[in-house]
Coordinates of C-alpha atoms and ligand atoms in Angstrom, one line a residue:
M1 CA -7.1 -35.2 10.3
K2 CA -7.7 -38.8 9.1
I3 CA -6.0 -39.8 5.8
D4 CA -7.3 -42.9 4.2
G5 CA -7.9 -44.5 0.8
K6 CA -10.7 -42.0 -0.1
T7 CA -8.8 -38.8 0.9
R8 CA -8.9 -36.2 -2.0
I9 CA -5.8 -34.0 -2.6
C10 CA -5.7 -30.3 -3.5
G11 CA -2.6 -28.2 -3.5
L12 CA -0.7 -25.1 -4.6
I13 CA 1.9 -25.0 -7.4
G14 CA 4.4 -22.1 -7.4
N15 CA 7.9 -21.1 -6.5
P16 CA 8.5 -20.3 -3.7
V17 CA 5.6 -21.7 -1.7
E18 CA 7.1 -22.1 1.8
H19 CA 5.3 -19.1 3.3
T20 CA 1.8 -19.7 1.8
L21 CA -1.3 -19.4 4.0
S22 CA -3.4 -21.4 1.5
P23 CA -3.0 -24.7 3.4
M24 CA -4.4 -23.0 6.5
I25 CA -7.5 -21.7 4.5
H26 CA -8.3 -25.0 2.8
N27 CA -7.5 -27.5 5.6
T28 CA -9.5 -25.4 8.0
L29 CA -12.5 -25.4 5.6
A30 CA -12.2 -29.2 5.1
G31 CA -12.2 -29.6 8.9
I32 CA -15.2 -27.3 9.4
L33 CA -17.2 -28.9 6.5
G34 CA -16.2 -32.5 7.3
H35 CA -14.6 -33.1 3.9
N36 CA -12.1 -35.9 3.5
L37 CA -9.6 -33.6 1.7
V38 CA -6.0 -32.5 2.3
Y39 CA -4.3 -29.4 0.8
V40 CA -0.5 -29.3 0.3
P41 CA 2.0 -26.9 -1.3
F42 CA 4.1 -28.1 -4.2
C43 CA 7.3 -26.2 -5.1
V44 CA 7.7 -26.5 -8.9
E45 CA 11.0 -25.9 -10.5
E46 CA 11.3 -23.3 -13.3
G47 CA 10.1 -24.7 -16.7
K48 CA 8.2 -27.6 -15.1
A49 CA 4.7 -26.1 -14.7
A50 CA 3.2 -28.1 -17.6
E51 CA 4.8 -31.3 -16.3
A52 CA 3.4 -30.6 -12.8
V53 CA -0.1 -30.2 -14.3
A54 CA 0.2 -33.4 -16.3
G55 CA 1.4 -35.2 -13.1
A56 CA -1.5 -33.8 -11.1
E57 CA -3.9 -35.0 -13.8
A58 CA -2.5 -38.5 -13.7
L59 CA -2.8 -38.5 -9.9
H60 CA -6.5 -37.4 -10.1
I61 CA -5.7 -34.4 -7.9
L62 CA -9.0 -32.7 -7.2
G63 CA -7.8 -29.1 -7.7
L64 CA -4.8 -26.8 -7.6
N65 CA -4.1 -23.2 -6.9
V66 CA -1.4 -21.5 -9.0
T67 CA 0.8 -18.8 -7.7
V68 CA 3.8 -16.7 -8.9
P69 CA 5.5 -17.3 -11.3
Y70 CA 3.1 -19.7 -13.1
K71 CA -0.2 -17.9 -13.3
S72 CA 0.1 -17.3 -17.1
E73 CA 2.6 -20.0 -18.0
V74 CA 0.3 -22.8 -16.8
M75 CA -2.5 -21.8 -19.2
A76 CA -1.0 -23.7 -22.2
A77 CA -1.3 -27.0 -20.2
L78 CA -5.0 -26.7 -19.5
E79 CA -8.0 -28.5 -21.1
E80 CA -10.2 -25.5 -20.8
I81 CA -10.1 -21.9 -19.5
D82 CA -12.9 -19.9 -18.1
P83 CA -13.5 -16.8 -20.3
L84 CA -12.9 -14.3 -17.5
A85 CA -9.5 -15.9 -16.7
Q86 CA -8.7 -16.0 -20.5
A87 CA -9.5 -12.2 -20.7
I88 CA -7.3 -11.5 -17.6
G89 CA -4.5 -13.6 -19.0
A90 CA -3.9 -15.5 -15.7
V91 CA -5.3 -18.4 -13.8
N92 CA -4.9 -19.1 -10.1
T93 CA -7.3 -22.1 -9.7
L94 CA -7.4 -25.4 -11.6
V95 CA -10.4 -27.6 -11.3
G96 CA -10.2 -31.3 -12.3
T97 CA -12.6 -32.3 -15.1
E98 CA -13.0 -35.4 -17.3
G99 CA -10.5 -34.4 -20.0
G100 CA -8.0 -32.4 -17.8
F101 CA -7.9 -29.2 -15.7
K102 CA -10.1 -26.2 -16.3
G103 CA -8.5 -22.9 -15.3
Y104 CA -10.2 -20.0 -13.4
N105 CA -9.2 -16.7 -11.9
T106 CA -10.6 -16.3 -8.4
D107 CA -8.4 -13.4 -7.4
M108 CA -10.7 -10.9 -9.1
E109 CA -13.9 -12.2 -7.6
G110 CA -12.1 -12.7 -4.2
L111 CA -11.1 -9.0 -4.2
Y112 CA -14.7 -8.1 -5.1
R113 CA -16.2 -10.2 -2.2
A114 CA -13.6 -8.7 0.2
M115 CA -14.4 -5.1 -0.9
T116 CA -18.2 -5.5 -0.9
G117 CA -17.9 -7.1 2.5
E118 CA -16.3 -3.9 3.8
G119 CA -18.9 -1.8 2.2
I120 CA -16.5 -0.5 -0.5
R121 CA -18.2 0.4 -3.8
I122 CA -16.6 0.3 -7.3
E123 CA -19.6 1.3 -9.4
G124 CA -19.5 5.0 -10.3
E125 CA -16.2 5.5 -8.4
Q126 CA -13.1 7.5 -9.4
I127 CA -10.3 5.0 -8.7
I128 CA -6.6 5.2 -8.5
L129 CA -4.9 1.8 -9.2
L130 CA -1.3 1.6 -8.3
G131 CA 0.6 -1.0 -10.4
A132 CA 0.2 -2.7 -13.8
G133 CA 1.5 -6.2 -12.9
G134 CA -0.5 -9.5 -12.8
A135 CA -2.6 -8.5 -9.8
A136 CA -3.3 -4.9 -11.0
R137 CA -4.3 -6.2 -14.4
A138 CA -7.0 -8.4 -12.7
V139 CA -8.1 -5.4 -10.6
A140 CA -8.4 -3.2 -13.8
Y141 CA -10.7 -5.8 -15.3
L142 CA -12.8 -6.0 -12.1
C143 CA -13.1 -2.2 -12.0
A144 CA -14.1 -2.0 -15.7
V145 CA -16.6 -4.9 -15.4
K146 CA -18.2 -3.5 -12.1
G147 CA -18.8 -0.1 -13.6
A148 CA -16.1 2.2 -12.2
A149 CA -16.4 5.8 -13.6
K150 CA -12.6 6.1 -14.3
V151 CA -9.5 4.2 -13.2
Y152 CA -6.2 6.1 -13.2
M153 CA -3.6 3.3 -13.5
L154 CA -0.4 4.7 -12.1
N155 CA 2.7 2.6 -12.8
R156 CA 6.5 3.1 -12.6
T157 CA 6.8 1.8 -16.2
L158 CA 4.2 3.7 -18.3
E159 CA 4.3 1.2 -21.2
K160 CA 3.0 -1.6 -19.0
A161 CA 0.0 0.6 -17.9
Q162 CA -0.6 1.6 -21.5
A163 CA -0.7 -2.0 -22.6
V164 CA -3.1 -3.1 -19.8
A165 CA -5.3 0.0 -20.5
Q166 CA -5.5 -0.8 -24.2
E167 CA -6.5 -4.3 -23.6
V168 CA -9.1 -3.7 -20.8
N169 CA -10.6 -0.6 -22.6
G170 CA -10.9 -2.8 -25.7
A171 CA -12.7 -5.5 -23.8
A172 CA -14.9 -3.0 -21.9
G173 CA -15.8 -1.0 -25.0
R174 CA -15.1 2.3 -23.2
E175 CA -12.1 4.4 -22.2
V176 CA -12.3 3.5 -18.5
I177 CA -8.6 2.9 -17.7
V178 CA -6.3 5.9 -18.0
P179 CA -2.6 5.0 -17.9
M180 CA -0.2 7.3 -16.2
E181 CA 3.4 7.3 -14.9
T182 CA 3.4 7.1 -11.1
K183 CA 5.5 10.2 -10.8
A184 CA 2.8 12.2 -12.6
Y185 CA 0.3 11.7 -9.8
A186 CA 0.0 15.5 -9.3
D187 CA -1.8 15.6 -12.7
L188 CA -4.7 13.5 -11.3
P189 CA -8.0 15.5 -11.6
D190 CA -9.2 17.0 -8.3
G191 CA -11.6 14.9 -6.3
Q192 CA -11.7 12.0 -3.8
Y193 CA -10.7 8.6 -4.8
L194 CA -10.8 4.9 -3.9
A195 CA -7.2 3.8 -4.2
I196 CA -6.2 0.2 -4.7
Q197 CA -2.5 -0.5 -4.1
G198 CA -1.5 -3.4 -6.4
T199 CA 2.3 -3.1 -6.5
S200 CA 4.7 -5.2 -4.5
V201 CA 6.2 -2.1 -2.9
G202 CA 5.8 -2.2 0.9
L203 CA 5.9 -6.0 1.2
W204 CA 7.6 -7.4 4.3
P205 CA 10.5 -6.9 5.1
H206 CA 10.4 -3.5 3.2
T207 CA 7.7 -2.2 5.4
E208 CA 8.8 1.5 5.2
D209 CA 8.5 1.6 1.4
T210 CA 5.5 3.1 -0.4
V211 CA 5.1 3.7 -4.1
V212 CA 4.2 7.4 -3.5
A213 CA 5.9 9.1 -0.6
E214 CA 4.4 12.6 -1.1
E215 CA 1.9 13.2 1.7
N216 CA -0.4 15.4 -0.4
F217 CA -1.2 12.4 -2.6
Y218 CA -3.0 10.8 0.4
K219 CA -5.3 13.8 0.8
K220 CA -7.1 12.6 -2.4
I221 CA -7.9 9.2 -1.0
H222 CA -11.1 8.5 0.9
T223 CA -10.5 4.7 1.0
G224 CA -7.3 2.7 0.5
F225 CA -7.2 -1.0 -0.2
D226 CA -3.7 -2.6 -0.3
L227 CA -3.5 -6.1 -1.8
I228 CA -0.5 -6.7 0.5
Y229 CA -1.3 -8.4 3.8
S230 CA 2.2 -8.9 5.2
P231 CA 2.8 -6.6 7.0
W232 CA -0.7 -6.3 8.5
E233 CA -0.6 -2.5 8.0
T234 CA 1.5 -1.2 5.2
K235 CA 3.0 2.3 5.0
F236 CA 0.4 3.0 2.2
M237 CA -2.4 2.2 4.7
R238 CA -0.8 4.2 7.5
L239 CA -0.6 7.3 5.2
V240 CA -4.2 6.9 4.0
K241 CA -5.4 6.7 7.7
A242 CA -3.1 9.6 8.7
H243 CA -5.0 11.8 6.2
G244 CA -8.5 10.8 7.4
G245 CA -9.2 7.8 5.0
Q246 CA -10.2 4.2 5.7
A247 CA -7.6 1.6 4.9
Y248 CA -7.8 -2.2 4.4
N249 CA -5.2 -4.9 3.8
G250 CA -5.4 -7.8 1.3
L251 CA -6.0 -10.6 3.8
K252 CA -9.7 -10.9 3.0
M253 CA -8.9 -10.9 -0.7
L254 CA -6.6 -13.9 -0.1
L255 CA -9.3 -15.5 2.1
Y256 CA -12.1 -15.2 -0.6
Q257 CA -10.0 -16.2 -3.6
G258 CA -9.3 -19.4 -1.6
I259 CA -12.9 -19.8 -0.6
I260 CA -14.1 -19.5 -4.2
A261 CA -11.5 -22.1 -5.3
Y262 CA -12.7 -24.4 -2.5
E263 CA -16.3 -23.9 -3.7
L264 CA -15.3 -24.8 -7.3
W265 CA -13.5 -27.9 -6.2
N266 CA -16.2 -29.3 -3.9
D267 CA -19.3 -27.9 -5.5
V268 CA -20.4 -26.3 -2.2
Q269 CA -21.2 -22.8 -1.0
V270 CA -19.2 -21.6 2.0
S271 CA -21.3 -19.6 4.5
E272 CA -20.2 -16.3 5.9
K273 CA -20.0 -17.9 9.4
D274 CA -17.5 -20.4 8.1
A275 CA -15.6 -17.8 6.2
K276 CA -15.3 -15.8 9.4
A277 CA -13.9 -18.8 11.3
V278 CA -11.2 -19.2 8.7
Y279 CA -10.4 -15.5 8.8
E280 CA -10.1 -15.6 12.6
K281 CA -7.6 -18.4 12.2
L282 CA -5.6 -16.3 9.6
C283 CA -5.6 -13.3 12.0
G284 CA -4.4 -15.6 14.8
H285 CA -1.4 -16.5 12.6
F286 CA -0.5 -12.8 12.2
R287 CA -1.1 -12.0 16.0
R288 CA 1.4 -14.8 16.8
Q289 CA 4.0 -13.2 14.5
E290 CA 3.7 -9.7 16.1
Ligands
LIG301 P1 4.0 -8.3 -10.4 O1 3.3 -8.8 -11.6 O2 5.4 -8.6 -10.2 O3 3.9 -6.7 -10.5 C1 4.6 -5.9 -9.6 C2 4.1 -4.4 -9.7 O4 4.8 -3.7 -8.7 C3 4.4 -3.7 -11.1 O5 3.4 -2.8 -11.3 C4 5.7 -3.0 -10.8 O6 6.0 -1.9 -11.6 C5 5.5 -2.6 -9.4 N1 6.8 -2.4 -8.7 C6 7.7 -3.4 -8.2 N2 8.7 -2.8 -7.6 C7 8.6 -1.5 -7.7 C8 9.3 -0.4 -7.3 N3 10.5 -0.5 -6.6 N4 8.8 0.9 -7.5 C9 7.6 1.1 -8.1 N5 6.9 0.0 -8.6 C10 7.3 -1.2 -8.4 O7 3.3 -8.7 -9.0 P2 1.8 -9.1 -8.8 O8 1.6 -10.5 -9.0 O9 0.9 -8.2 -9.6 O10 1.6 -8.8 -7.2 C11 1.6 -7.4 -6.8 C12 1.2 -7.4 -5.3 O11 -0.1 -7.9 -5.1 C13 2.1 -8.3 -4.4 O12 2.5 -7.6 -3.3 C14 1.3 -9.5 -4.1 O13 1.6 -10.0 -2.8 C15 -0.1 -8.9 -4.0 N6 -1.2 -9.9 -4.3 C16 -2.1 -10.1 -3.3 C17 -3.1 -11.0 -3.4 C18 -4.1 -11.3 -2.3 O14 -4.8 -12.3 -2.4 N7 -4.2 -10.4 -1.3 C19 -3.2 -11.7 -4.7 C20 -2.3 -11.4 -5.7 C21 -1.3 -10.5 -5.5 P3 6.7 -2.0 -13.0 O15 5.7 -2.5 -14.0 O16 7.2 -0.7 -13.3 O17 7.8 -3.1 -12.8

């Protein structure tokens, strides 16, 4: 990598940021595409997200990703917000414009590209969505927008699922999201479901945890998609597979949310061949860890 007077800077703001894989995604893409661009993580202290955005603006930083805990907080500091990100209530990508940064949410489209790439359909599907946090809220929007038949949103805290359902159903103009308490999963209508695991349960190092332990639950799932990618295979995924379903982790979602951000910053289209090369590099990182 050659850094000179014309090198453009992109980065990630969040806290913590030490374990992020985003630099690998963006610096690999810059290398493949021959862009004079470098991507670095910035750990931002609590209460300083707006200052970080103002500083990035002054430095003419090309673009930023935003991660936990600033995806909503940062919105007040932006010049403009994409309507989809506004509806979701969270941004994960900032693009430099004349007057300041414009915020986008590429998590949702990233998940959609990852799912369609695996041949997973949302349209017309009966879906179980585990969780009602920031990520699950974006997934609920995605399912509503892409024509899911019904989404049963199971969350430990029922009120949070009810609040998301009210908002998404209002925006969609139909009662597509059905909020439920996770422990009431036995009340799910009979049938076969696509299940999207959007809680933080099962994240490394708590690899033996899963939000529903009861094995019968997994008999209802034909396909399980866990947003978690560390560990490579979560307990949720293992249980789905043990009951005959297909299971996927969230690494491709991470890959595509990054690729879409890169496309926005550089006004390019990343080919599937280049996406695959970045994915292989990410997989290599996990193989080295095992
Ligand atoms: P969040 O806003 O903090 O939400 C956490 C969710 O997990 C809530 O629904 C919460 O339920 C539930 N939860 C936490 N601990 C629980 C427990 N012990 N038992 C039952 N439920 C529990 O987090 P987030 O930002 O939505 O992220 C969720 C997951 O998605 C994380 O693992 C994150 O790594 C992953 N993610 C992946 C990608 C990707 O690119 N692959 C992108 C974004 C997020 P309550 O509401 O009851 O507290």
